[in-house]
């Protein structure tokens, strides 16, 4: 992982890397500029940022030991940090009255200022929050603040209330991301590292906005008394409350929205039966943005990754993943030739494996044992053609990586690719289904359709090549997870422990209070299978979206996701008092817990939290 | 007394059992048969370690068994020693229709002996006896190996539900303390030959129900 910083000197280096990797300037920077307003203002911002940058770096030293390459510099207390942060937002928010600023937005700014001042005098209260919560709040604030920016830029008559109500799940996470990206850019400009811009008040505003939108709903009730827990609640479009069902992958989502209603807020919508309905619901605007981004003659990876962070439908996900994993080049004119070359390359490897079957015998036997029992709730995986395809791909990979060969669990890793790229095939084969793709894959119809779509050899070759190269790129990120001692996983588990300790001390202490409990007993499996085994598939796939949108930080992202999951289930875990129950919960309960369904924003909360952890506690993985 | 967990908030005596053996010999199947009395032809391959626990009600006492189901593939071996170190019972499983898995049990037995010496209850289990026509390892061979290493031996079929309960009763009978385990082992070895059906075992009650 190159993105972590080892003090000032390597911070410089990292910045250079970042610069070179970002050839295209994104809209984010413009947003920032728009927000900041005039040049004079930029000065104010840079001052503020510098201050908080120092504070951010200080924070690291204050809280973290030097294990595992945690970043550290000069120590300073939380008080200073908070004071700096609150000043920052005042700098940012206060006198930036642009020509466009209306009465309404001025009002918002006054409100914010007032609240900021309240916080300033209220530091003790703030200090009681564990650091990651403050961080989380900070993120929310940024999103909220961005919302404010939107209100200024787009509709001058928008009132404060309306601005608040614009918040929804997808744009939330997207904003969190783009805000972070803009931070990157600013860091580049400022020549310093660390997080800026604070939060607390605006988080409260966000909560208020969400609970208002939800109206009578259960989520509003869930928010009450949430102050000591993770801020996980709120739905933008849940108005009716249904009795909860346990998440069951076998249950086909019948009440889920039809594709036509996707992205529109339907007041009569009820709580979905399956989590697919949550993860596959893509806002129309987001969809549109993705479409536009994907159509560019020179696709901006930066932009795509930003959008991927917020999720996608299966069809779009396929393209996004291919870009993110560098299967498809950014330049449109080169795409056909490059993919063709890659496909030929794959076919050559596959032909070689056929002549070396004796050498690969061990791997082949193992693959043949594992495929029939891989993720039993997905009928399409039982198809003959699909299994032959999986065998070919896994064997080809094993041939090219003789030291690793085939490791149990790799068959699971192939499944999300099969689903995403298969969804494309299904669309091509004109067997497009009415239901959402994810849920469709859990029906037996999918098996028939999938087998049909693989009828022609060219379709099979294409899908195999896509799966082979994309899985290969993914495994390259985690190459040391599958070597003899699997040290990569051990390091991640260790890192997860550390992150949790600094992110949520109470929970970490609780988990350590059980003599027999080891993080490795549950987290090892999460990381080995990249969450596919132990989490409901739609959740795992959304985790993958987030992971693949992470660029160079992707290699260490699983550990932050793990820590974020634990943190977001802290209430449930803290309530368990025996080793057996805790371990059973962490091994089998947590990934299929009904809270994922009950709290529609939970998934996004976890992702945002993971991102924050990765920012607050950067690790230098070997 | 190494097997008794001292940090118990409940008064139940707890014992840790670790299941070892090559891939797809039926470790998960045996455990699932014992836990839920169910069998499925296609259990997902175990990745890392699975944990399950169950209370066993014996005639004179009640014990809590904590079962650690390990992954069979060699790549996961680095994880396993720490579980062997923590366990008071090691169950080494092989597949009677797969001679290689039988040969590899020697490695497992030695590994357990290296970690725990004699301070452990070791059981050799030949699984999949329902596949009589494909059998590659005879009962006698299994028994001979067990005698050679001075450990318990039993043949089971998780699919048919044969001898699985008997296996756990044998283990439970040997549990009380290591001091009289040598005696228990001898009697158990004789038991195996007589004990063609799972229904007769004088040391344990018929019922074992789930306490979780």
Coordinates of N, CA, C and O in Angstrom, one line a residue, chain A residues 362 366 369-370 372-373 375-376 404 406-409 482-486 515-516 521 524-525 528 533 579-580 583 587, chain B residues 5 7 14 16 23-24 42-51 53 64 66 68 72-76 78-79 83 86:
Chain A
X362 N -3.6 -31.6 -9.3 CA -4.1 -31.3 -7.9 C -5.1 -30.2 -7.8 O -6.1 -30.3 -7.2
X366 N -9.2 -30.3 -6.9 CA -9.7 -29.5 -5.9 C -10.8 -28.6 -6.4 O -11.9 -28.4 -5.8
X369 N -13.9 -30.4 -6.9 CA -14.6 -30.7 -5.6 C -15.4 -29.5 -5.2 O -16.5 -29.6 -4.6
X370 N -14.8 -28.3 -5.4 CA -15.3 -27.1 -4.8 C -16.5 -26.5 -5.6 O -17.4 -25.9 -5.0
X372 N -19.1 -27.6 -7.3 CA -20.5 -28.0 -7.1 C -21.1 -27.5 -5.7 O -22.3 -27.4 -5.6
X373 N -20.2 -27.2 -4.8 CA -20.7 -26.7 -3.5 C -20.4 -25.3 -3.2 O -20.5 -24.8 -2.1
X375 N -21.3 -21.5 -3.0 CA -22.5 -20.7 -2.8 C -23.8 -21.3 -3.2 O -24.3 -21.0 -4.2
X376 N -24.3 -22.3 -2.4 CA -25.4 -23.1 -2.8 C -26.7 -22.3 -3.1 O -27.6 -22.9 -3.7
X404 N 1.1 -20.2 -6.1 CA -0.2 -20.0 -5.3 C -1.1 -21.1 -5.8 O -1.8 -21.7 -4.9
X406 N -4.3 -23.0 -6.9 CA -5.7 -22.7 -6.6 C -5.8 -22.9 -5.1 O -5.4 -23.8 -4.5
X407 N -6.5 -21.9 -4.5 CA -6.7 -21.9 -3.0 C -8.3 -21.9 -2.8 O -9.0 -21.2 -3.5
X408 N -8.7 -22.8 -2.0 CA -10.2 -22.8 -1.7 C -10.7 -21.4 -1.3 O -10.0 -20.7 -0.5
X409 N -11.8 -21.0 -1.9 CA -12.3 -19.7 -1.7 C -12.1 -18.8 -2.9 O -12.9 -17.9 -3.1
X482 N -2.7 -15.4 -0.4 CA -2.9 -16.8 -0.8 C -1.6 -17.6 -0.9 O -1.6 -18.7 -1.3
X483 N -0.6 -17.0 -0.5 CA 0.7 -17.7 -0.5 C 0.8 -18.6 0.7 O -0.2 -18.6 1.5
X484 N 1.8 -19.4 0.9 CA 1.9 -20.5 1.8 C 1.4 -20.1 3.2 O 0.6 -20.7 3.8
X485 N 2.0 -19.0 3.8 CA 1.6 -18.7 5.2 C 0.5 -17.7 5.2 O 0.0 -17.3 6.3
X486 N 0.0 -17.3 4.1 CA -1.1 -16.3 4.0 C -0.8 -15.1 4.9 O -1.7 -14.6 5.6
X515 N -11.3 -14.5 26.9 CA -10.0 -15.1 26.9 C -9.8 -15.8 25.6 O -8.7 -15.8 25.0
X516 N -10.8 -16.5 25.1 CA -10.6 -17.4 24.0 C -10.8 -16.8 22.6 O -10.6 -17.4 21.6
X521 N -10.3 -15.5 14.4 CA -11.3 -16.5 14.3 C -12.5 -16.1 13.4 O -13.2 -16.9 12.8
X524 N -10.4 -13.3 9.8 CA -9.6 -14.0 8.8 C -10.4 -14.5 7.6 O -10.1 -14.3 6.5
X525 N -11.6 -15.0 7.9 CA -12.5 -15.5 6.8 C -13.1 -14.3 6.0 O -13.2 -14.4 4.8
X528 N -10.2 -13.3 3.8 CA -9.8 -14.3 2.8 C -10.8 -14.3 1.6 O -10.4 -14.4 0.5
X533 N -18.2 -14.9 1.7 CA -18.7 -16.1 2.5 C -19.6 -15.7 3.6 O -20.6 -16.4 3.8
X579 N -18.3 -15.8 25.2 CA -17.4 -16.1 24.1 C -18.1 -16.8 23.0 O -18.0 -16.4 21.8
X580 N -18.9 -17.8 23.3 CA -19.5 -18.6 22.3 C -20.5 -17.8 21.5 O -20.6 -17.9 20.3
X583 N -18.7 -15.2 19.3 CA -18.0 -15.8 18.1 C -19.1 -16.3 17.1 O -18.9 -16.1 15.9
X587 N -19.1 -14.9 13.4 CA -18.9 -15.9 12.3 C -20.1 -16.0 11.4 O -19.9 -16.1 10.2
Chain B
X5 N -11.9 -25.5 31.0 CA -11.7 -24.1 30.9 C -12.1 -23.5 32.2 O -13.1 -23.7 32.8
X7 N -12.3 -20.1 32.9 CA -12.9 -18.8 32.8 C -14.4 -18.9 32.6 O -14.9 -18.0 32.0
X14 N -16.2 -27.0 30.1 CA -16.1 -26.8 28.7 C -14.9 -27.5 28.1 O -13.8 -27.5 28.8
X16 N -12.6 -28.2 24.5 CA -12.4 -27.8 23.1 C -12.0 -29.0 22.3 O -11.1 -29.8 22.6
X23 N -8.8 -32.4 3.0 CA -10.1 -31.8 2.5 C -11.1 -32.9 2.1 O -10.7 -33.9 1.6
X24 N -12.3 -32.5 2.2 CA -13.5 -33.3 1.9 C -13.4 -34.8 2.4 O -13.8 -35.7 1.7
X42 N -23.4 -31.5 -0.3 CA -22.5 -30.4 -0.7 C -22.4 -29.3 0.3 O -23.0 -28.3 0.2
X43 N -21.6 -29.6 1.3 CA -21.3 -28.5 2.2 C -20.2 -27.6 1.6 O -19.3 -28.2 0.9
X44 N -20.3 -26.3 1.7 CA -19.3 -25.5 1.2 C -18.0 -25.8 1.9 O -17.9 -26.2 3.0
X45 N -16.9 -25.7 1.1 CA -15.6 -26.0 1.7 C -15.4 -25.0 2.9 O -15.7 -23.9 2.8
X46 N -14.8 -25.6 4.0 CA -14.6 -24.7 5.1 C -13.4 -23.8 4.8 O -12.3 -24.3 4.3
X47 N -13.5 -22.6 5.1 CA -12.4 -21.6 4.9 C -12.0 -21.2 6.3 O -12.8 -20.8 7.1
X48 N -10.7 -21.4 6.6 CA -10.2 -21.0 7.9 C -10.8 -22.0 9.0 O -10.6 -23.2 8.8
X49 N -11.5 -21.4 9.9 CA -12.0 -22.3 11.0 C -13.4 -21.9 11.3 O -13.8 -20.8 11.3
X50 N -14.3 -23.0 11.4 CA -15.6 -22.8 11.8 C -15.8 -23.1 13.3 O -15.2 -24.1 13.8
X51 N -16.7 -22.4 14.0 CA -16.8 -22.7 15.4 C -18.3 -23.1 15.7 O -19.2 -22.4 15.2
X53 N -20.8 -24.9 19.0 CA -20.8 -25.5 20.4 C -22.1 -26.2 20.7 O -23.1 -25.9 20.2
X64 N -20.0 -29.1 28.1 CA -20.2 -28.2 26.9 C -19.0 -28.5 26.0 O -17.8 -28.4 26.3
X66 N -17.0 -27.5 22.6 CA -16.7 -26.4 21.7 C -16.0 -27.0 20.5 O -14.9 -27.5 20.7
X68 N -14.2 -27.0 16.9 CA -13.4 -26.2 15.9 C -13.3 -27.1 14.7 O -12.6 -28.1 14.7
X72 N -9.5 -28.2 5.3 CA -8.6 -29.3 5.0 C -7.5 -28.9 4.1 O -6.4 -29.5 4.1
X73 N -7.7 -27.9 3.2 CA -6.7 -27.6 2.2 C -5.3 -27.2 2.9 O -5.3 -26.5 3.9
X74 N -4.3 -27.7 2.3 CA -2.9 -27.4 2.9 C -2.7 -26.0 3.1 O -2.0 -25.6 4.0
X75 N -3.2 -25.1 2.2 CA -2.9 -23.7 2.3 C -3.3 -23.1 3.6 O -2.7 -22.1 4.1
X76 N -4.2 -23.7 4.3 CA -4.7 -23.1 5.5 C -4.0 -23.7 6.8 O -4.4 -23.4 7.9
X78 N -1.3 -23.0 8.2 CA -0.6 -22.1 9.2 C -1.6 -21.7 10.3 O -1.1 -21.3 11.4
X79 N -2.9 -21.8 10.1 CA -3.8 -21.4 11.1 C -4.0 -22.4 12.2 O -4.3 -22.1 13.3
X83 N -4.9 -23.8 17.2 CA -6.2 -24.4 17.7 C -5.9 -25.8 18.3 O -6.5 -26.2 19.3
X86 N -4.8 -25.2 21.8 CA -5.8 -24.9 22.8 C -6.8 -26.0 23.1 O -7.6 -25.9 23.9

